GROMACS .gro file of C-alpha atoms in nm:
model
  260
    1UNK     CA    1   0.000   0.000   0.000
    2UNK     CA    2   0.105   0.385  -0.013
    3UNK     CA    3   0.173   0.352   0.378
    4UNK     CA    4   0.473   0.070   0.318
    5UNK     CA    5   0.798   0.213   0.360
    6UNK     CA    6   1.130   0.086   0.263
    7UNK     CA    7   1.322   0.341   0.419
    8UNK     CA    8   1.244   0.581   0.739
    9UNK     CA    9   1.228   0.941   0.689
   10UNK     CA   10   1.320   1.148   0.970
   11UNK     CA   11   1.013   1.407   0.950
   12UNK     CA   12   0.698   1.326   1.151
   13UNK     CA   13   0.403   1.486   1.131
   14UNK     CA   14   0.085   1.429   1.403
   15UNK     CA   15  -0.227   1.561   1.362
   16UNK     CA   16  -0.541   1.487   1.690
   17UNK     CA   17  -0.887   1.531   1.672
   18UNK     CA   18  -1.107   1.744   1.868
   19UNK     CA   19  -1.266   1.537   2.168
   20UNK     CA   20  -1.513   1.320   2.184
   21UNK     CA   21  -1.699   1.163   2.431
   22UNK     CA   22  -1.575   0.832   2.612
   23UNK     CA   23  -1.919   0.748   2.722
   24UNK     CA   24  -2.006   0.727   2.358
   25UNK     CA   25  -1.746   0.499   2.190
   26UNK     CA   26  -1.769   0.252   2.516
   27UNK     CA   27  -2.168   0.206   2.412
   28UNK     CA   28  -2.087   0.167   2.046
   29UNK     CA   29  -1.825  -0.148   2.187
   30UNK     CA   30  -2.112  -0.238   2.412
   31UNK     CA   31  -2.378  -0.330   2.125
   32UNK     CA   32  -2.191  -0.585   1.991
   33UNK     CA   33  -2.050  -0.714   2.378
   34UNK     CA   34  -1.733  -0.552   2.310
   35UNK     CA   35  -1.503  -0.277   2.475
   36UNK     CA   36  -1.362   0.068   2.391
   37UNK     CA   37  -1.022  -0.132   2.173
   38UNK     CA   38  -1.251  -0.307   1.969
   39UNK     CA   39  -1.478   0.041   1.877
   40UNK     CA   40  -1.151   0.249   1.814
   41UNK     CA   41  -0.972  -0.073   1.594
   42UNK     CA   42  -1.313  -0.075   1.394
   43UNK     CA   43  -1.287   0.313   1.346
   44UNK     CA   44  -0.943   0.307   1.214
   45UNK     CA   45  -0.994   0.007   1.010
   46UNK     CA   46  -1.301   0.245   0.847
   47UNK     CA   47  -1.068   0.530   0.823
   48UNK     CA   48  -0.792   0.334   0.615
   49UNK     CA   49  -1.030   0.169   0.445
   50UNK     CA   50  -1.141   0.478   0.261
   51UNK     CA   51  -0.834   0.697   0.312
   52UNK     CA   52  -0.619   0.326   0.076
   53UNK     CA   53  -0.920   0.355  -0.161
   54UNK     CA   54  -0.918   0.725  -0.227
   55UNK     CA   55  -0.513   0.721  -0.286
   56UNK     CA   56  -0.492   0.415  -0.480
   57UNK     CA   57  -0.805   0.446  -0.691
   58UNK     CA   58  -0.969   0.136  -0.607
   59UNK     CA   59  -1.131  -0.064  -0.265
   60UNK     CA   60  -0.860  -0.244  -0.050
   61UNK     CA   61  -1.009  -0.588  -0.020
   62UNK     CA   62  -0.752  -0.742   0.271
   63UNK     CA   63  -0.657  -0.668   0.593
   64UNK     CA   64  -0.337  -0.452   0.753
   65UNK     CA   65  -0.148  -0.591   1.056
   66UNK     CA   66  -0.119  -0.365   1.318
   67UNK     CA   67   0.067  -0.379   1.614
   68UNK     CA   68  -0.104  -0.343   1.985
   69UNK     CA   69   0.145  -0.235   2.275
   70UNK     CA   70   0.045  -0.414   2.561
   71UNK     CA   71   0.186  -0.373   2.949
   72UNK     CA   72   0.396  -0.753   3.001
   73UNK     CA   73   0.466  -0.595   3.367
   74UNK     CA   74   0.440  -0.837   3.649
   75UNK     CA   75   0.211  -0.745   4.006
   76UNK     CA   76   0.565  -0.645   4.177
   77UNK     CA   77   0.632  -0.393   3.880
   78UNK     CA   78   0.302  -0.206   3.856
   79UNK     CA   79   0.443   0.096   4.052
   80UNK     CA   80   0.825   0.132   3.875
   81UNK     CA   81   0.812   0.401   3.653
   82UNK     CA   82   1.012   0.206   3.367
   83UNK     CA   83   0.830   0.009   3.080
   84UNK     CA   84   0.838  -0.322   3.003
   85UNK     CA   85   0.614  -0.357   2.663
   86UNK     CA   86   0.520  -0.620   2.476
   87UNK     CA   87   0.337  -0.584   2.100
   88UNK     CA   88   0.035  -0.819   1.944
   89UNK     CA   89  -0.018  -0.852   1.588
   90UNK     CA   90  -0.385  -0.751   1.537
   91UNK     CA   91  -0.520  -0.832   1.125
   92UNK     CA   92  -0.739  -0.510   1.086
   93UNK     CA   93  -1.024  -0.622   0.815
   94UNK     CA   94  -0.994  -0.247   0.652
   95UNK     CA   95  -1.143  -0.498   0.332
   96UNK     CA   96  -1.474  -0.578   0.483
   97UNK     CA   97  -1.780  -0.443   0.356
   98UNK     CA   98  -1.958  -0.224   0.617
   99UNK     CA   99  -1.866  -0.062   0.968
  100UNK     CA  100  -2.051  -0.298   1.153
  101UNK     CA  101  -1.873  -0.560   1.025
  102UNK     CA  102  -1.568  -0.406   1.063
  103UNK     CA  103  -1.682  -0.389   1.453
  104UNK     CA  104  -1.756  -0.728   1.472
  105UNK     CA  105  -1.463  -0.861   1.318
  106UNK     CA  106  -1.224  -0.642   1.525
  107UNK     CA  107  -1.410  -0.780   1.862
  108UNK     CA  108  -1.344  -1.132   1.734
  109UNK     CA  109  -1.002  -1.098   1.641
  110UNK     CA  110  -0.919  -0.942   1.994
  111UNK     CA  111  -1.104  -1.211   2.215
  112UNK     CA  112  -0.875  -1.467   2.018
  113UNK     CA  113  -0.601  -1.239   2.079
  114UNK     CA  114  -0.707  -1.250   2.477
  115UNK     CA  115  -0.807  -1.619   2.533
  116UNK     CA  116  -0.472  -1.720   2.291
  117UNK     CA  117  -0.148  -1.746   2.446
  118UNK     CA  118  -0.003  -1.439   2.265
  119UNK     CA  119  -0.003  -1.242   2.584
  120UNK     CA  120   0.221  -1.514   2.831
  121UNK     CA  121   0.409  -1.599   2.510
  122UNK     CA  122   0.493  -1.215   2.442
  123UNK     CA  123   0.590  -1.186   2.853
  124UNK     CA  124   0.824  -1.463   2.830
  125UNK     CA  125   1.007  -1.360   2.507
  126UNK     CA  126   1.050  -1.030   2.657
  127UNK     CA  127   1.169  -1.125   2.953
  128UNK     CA  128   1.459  -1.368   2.815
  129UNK     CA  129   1.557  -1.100   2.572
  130UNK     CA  130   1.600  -0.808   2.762
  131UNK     CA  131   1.793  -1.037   3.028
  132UNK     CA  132   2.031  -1.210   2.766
  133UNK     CA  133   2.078  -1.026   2.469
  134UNK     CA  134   2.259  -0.718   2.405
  135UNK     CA  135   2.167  -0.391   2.306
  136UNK     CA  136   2.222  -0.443   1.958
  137UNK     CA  137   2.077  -0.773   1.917
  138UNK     CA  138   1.706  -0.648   2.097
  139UNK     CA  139   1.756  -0.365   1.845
  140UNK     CA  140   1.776  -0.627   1.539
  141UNK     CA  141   1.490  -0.805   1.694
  142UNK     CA  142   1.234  -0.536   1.734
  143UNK     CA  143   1.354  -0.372   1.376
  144UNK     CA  144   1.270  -0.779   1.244
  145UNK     CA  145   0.925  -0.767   1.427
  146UNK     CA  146   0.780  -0.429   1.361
  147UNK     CA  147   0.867  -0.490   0.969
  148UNK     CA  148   0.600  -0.719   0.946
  149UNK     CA  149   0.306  -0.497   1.071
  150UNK     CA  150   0.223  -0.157   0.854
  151UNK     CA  151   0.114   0.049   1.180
  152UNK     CA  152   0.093   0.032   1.536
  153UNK     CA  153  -0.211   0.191   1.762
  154UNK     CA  154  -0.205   0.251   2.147
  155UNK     CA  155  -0.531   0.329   2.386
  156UNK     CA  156  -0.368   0.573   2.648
  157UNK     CA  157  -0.572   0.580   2.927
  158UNK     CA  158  -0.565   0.901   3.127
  159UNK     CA  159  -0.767   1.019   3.438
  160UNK     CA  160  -1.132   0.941   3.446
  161UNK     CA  161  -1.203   1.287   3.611
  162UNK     CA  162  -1.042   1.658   3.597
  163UNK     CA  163  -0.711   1.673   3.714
  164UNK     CA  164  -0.458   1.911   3.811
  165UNK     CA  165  -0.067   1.969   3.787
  166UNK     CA  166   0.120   2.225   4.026
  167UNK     CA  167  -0.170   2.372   4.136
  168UNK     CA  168  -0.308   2.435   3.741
  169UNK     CA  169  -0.628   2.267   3.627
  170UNK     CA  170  -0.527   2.046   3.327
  171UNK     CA  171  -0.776   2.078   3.026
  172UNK     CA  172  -0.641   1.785   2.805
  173UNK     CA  173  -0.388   1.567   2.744
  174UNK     CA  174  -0.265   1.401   2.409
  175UNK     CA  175   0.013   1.149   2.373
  176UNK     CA  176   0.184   1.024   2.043
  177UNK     CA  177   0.336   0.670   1.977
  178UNK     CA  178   0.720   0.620   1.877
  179UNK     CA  179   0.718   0.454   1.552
  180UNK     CA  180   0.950   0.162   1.542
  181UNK     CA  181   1.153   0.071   1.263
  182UNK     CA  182   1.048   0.160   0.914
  183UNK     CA  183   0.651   0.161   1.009
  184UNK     CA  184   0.519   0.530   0.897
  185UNK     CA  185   0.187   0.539   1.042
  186UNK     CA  186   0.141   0.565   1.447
  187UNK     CA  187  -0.274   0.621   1.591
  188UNK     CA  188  -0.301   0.678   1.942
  189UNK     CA  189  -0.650   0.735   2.155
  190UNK     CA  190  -0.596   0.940   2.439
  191UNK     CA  191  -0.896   0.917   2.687
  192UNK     CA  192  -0.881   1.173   3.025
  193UNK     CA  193  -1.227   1.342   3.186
  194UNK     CA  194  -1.483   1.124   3.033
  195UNK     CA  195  -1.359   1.279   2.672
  196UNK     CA  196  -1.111   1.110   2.390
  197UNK     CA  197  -0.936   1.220   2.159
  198UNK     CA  198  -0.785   1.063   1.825
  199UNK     CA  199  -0.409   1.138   1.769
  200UNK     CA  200  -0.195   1.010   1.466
  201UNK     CA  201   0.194   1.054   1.361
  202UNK     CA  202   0.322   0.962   1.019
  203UNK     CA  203   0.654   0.950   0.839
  204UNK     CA  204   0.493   1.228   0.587
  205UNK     CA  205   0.609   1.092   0.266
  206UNK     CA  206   0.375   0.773   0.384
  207UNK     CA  207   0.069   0.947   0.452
  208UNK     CA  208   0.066   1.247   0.211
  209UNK     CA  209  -0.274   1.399   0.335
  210UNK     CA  210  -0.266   1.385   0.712
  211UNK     CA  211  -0.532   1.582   0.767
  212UNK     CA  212  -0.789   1.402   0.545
  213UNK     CA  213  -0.743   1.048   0.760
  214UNK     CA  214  -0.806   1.260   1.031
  215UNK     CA  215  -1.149   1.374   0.895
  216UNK     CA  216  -1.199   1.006   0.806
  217UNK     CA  217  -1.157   0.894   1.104
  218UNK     CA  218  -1.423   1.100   1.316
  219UNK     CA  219  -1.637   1.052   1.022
  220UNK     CA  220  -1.585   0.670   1.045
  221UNK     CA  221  -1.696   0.742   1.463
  222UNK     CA  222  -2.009   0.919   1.371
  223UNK     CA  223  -2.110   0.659   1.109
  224UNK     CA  224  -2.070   0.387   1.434
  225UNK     CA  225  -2.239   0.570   1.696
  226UNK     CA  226  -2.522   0.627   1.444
  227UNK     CA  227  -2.517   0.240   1.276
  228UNK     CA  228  -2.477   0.128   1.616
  229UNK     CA  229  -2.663   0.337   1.906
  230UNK     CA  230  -2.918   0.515   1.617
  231UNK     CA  231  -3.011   0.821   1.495
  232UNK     CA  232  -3.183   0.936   1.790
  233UNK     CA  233  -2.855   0.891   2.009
  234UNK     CA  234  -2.757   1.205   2.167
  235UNK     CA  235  -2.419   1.193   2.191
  236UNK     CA  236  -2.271   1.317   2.546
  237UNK     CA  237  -2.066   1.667   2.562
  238UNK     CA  238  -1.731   1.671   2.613
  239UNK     CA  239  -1.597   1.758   2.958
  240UNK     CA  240  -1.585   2.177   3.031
  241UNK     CA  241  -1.249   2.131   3.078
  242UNK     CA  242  -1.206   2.020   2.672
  243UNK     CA  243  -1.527   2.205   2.524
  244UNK     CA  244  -1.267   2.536   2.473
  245UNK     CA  245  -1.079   2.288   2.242
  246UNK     CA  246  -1.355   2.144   2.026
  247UNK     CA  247  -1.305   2.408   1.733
  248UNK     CA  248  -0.997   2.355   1.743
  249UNK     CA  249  -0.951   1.991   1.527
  250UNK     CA  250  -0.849   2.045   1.156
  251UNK     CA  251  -0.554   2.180   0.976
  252UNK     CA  252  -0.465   2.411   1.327
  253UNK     CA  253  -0.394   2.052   1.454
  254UNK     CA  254  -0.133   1.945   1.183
  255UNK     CA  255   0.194   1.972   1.287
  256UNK     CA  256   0.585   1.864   1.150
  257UNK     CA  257   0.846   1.752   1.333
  258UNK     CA  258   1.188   1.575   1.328
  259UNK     CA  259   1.325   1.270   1.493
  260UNK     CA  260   1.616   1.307   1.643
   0.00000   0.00000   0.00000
């Protein structure tokens, strides 16, 4: 596809959406028994679905792996600040027909992902790596790995309710996934006071139009939360602390930077 890269370029460029509301996306998981990863894999399957078919000319028929971060830290290690991260290979179905079965698919592939032994697998390997390889040699490994996937996504999960920091109220947060390797296209959903907010950053020779797979992917949200809670749904405000930012999504949002 137009997001495979041979070669990394150092420029990044991120672009976030304006927020929208957890409550929503969590009931949109719910109608087909499913949780907030499942709704926000089916939206960016949408979203690359018709961002592949309006680059290429023509309707992507297959899937896209995608790589899932996922905590491998033990009970004794859930207060040390350091990270110890394992990745899943999820098979996005950006080919199938509508967004509900987009949804549905997405939920499936994650419960085998869950009930599979992917997750104690990916704890082990990480484990015996990091304890008897070198530097180099977990560098080769991880460069190996992420090669085989053409993005990765992470769900950042923030406060559930207003926070503050120093003394000053904090209206949002938004967080941005390193992109391993070669891989040019990084999606992150930031969730913090009952709001969330979409995030991406892209090698920009990769994804050319940044700010039209944004669009497509709130579009893809409100075609869910209509397909899937109905027209009637009223969809829950953002938090006061966020409503100042709701204009704000579009090209003000798009910015470029440089690895370094």
């Amino acid at each position: 596809t137009v997001l495979t890269q041979k070669s990394a370029h150092r420029a990044r460029v991120t672009w976030w959406s304006a927020p929208v509301s957890h409550e929503t996306v969590t009931n949109i998981g719910k109608s087909v028994h499913g949780t907030v990863n499942d709704t926000c894999c089916a939206i960016l399957s949408g979203a690359l679905a018709k961002y592949l078919e309006r680059m290429e000319g023509k309707r992507f028929r297959s899937h896209l792996k995608c790589i899932i971060p996922v905590s491998v830290r033990s009970k004794k290690e859930s207060h040390q600040l350091n990270n110890r991260v394992g990745a899943l290979f999820l098979k996005l179905p950006v080919g199938a027909a509508t967004p509900l079965r987009r949804l549905k698919l997405c939920k499936q592939r994650m419960d085998m992902l869950k009930l599979g032994p992917s997750v104690p697998v990916t704890m082990l390997f990480i484990r015996l790596t990091t304890k008897l390889l070198n530097n180099w040699l977990c560098n080769w490994l991880q460069q190996s790995y992420s090669s085989k996937a053409t993005l990765i996504f992470s769900n950042v999960m923030g406060s559930p309710t207003e926070a503050t920091f120093l003394g000053a109220r904090v209206s949002g947060i938004m967080g941005f996934v390193p992109l391993p390797g070669h891989m040019s296209l990084g999606v992150t959903v930031t969730s913090f006071n009952g709001s969330m907010r979409f995030g991406l950053v892209a090698d920009p020779n990769a994804l050319t139009d940044p700010e039209l797979f944004g669009r497509l992917l709130v579009e893809e949200y409100n075609i869910l939360r209509e397909e899937c809670l109905g027209k009637m749904y009223v969809d829950s405000s953002p938090r006061e602390s966020e409503k100042s930012d709701s204009e704000s999504s579009g090209s003000e949002n798009v910015q470029v930077g440089y690895d370094i």
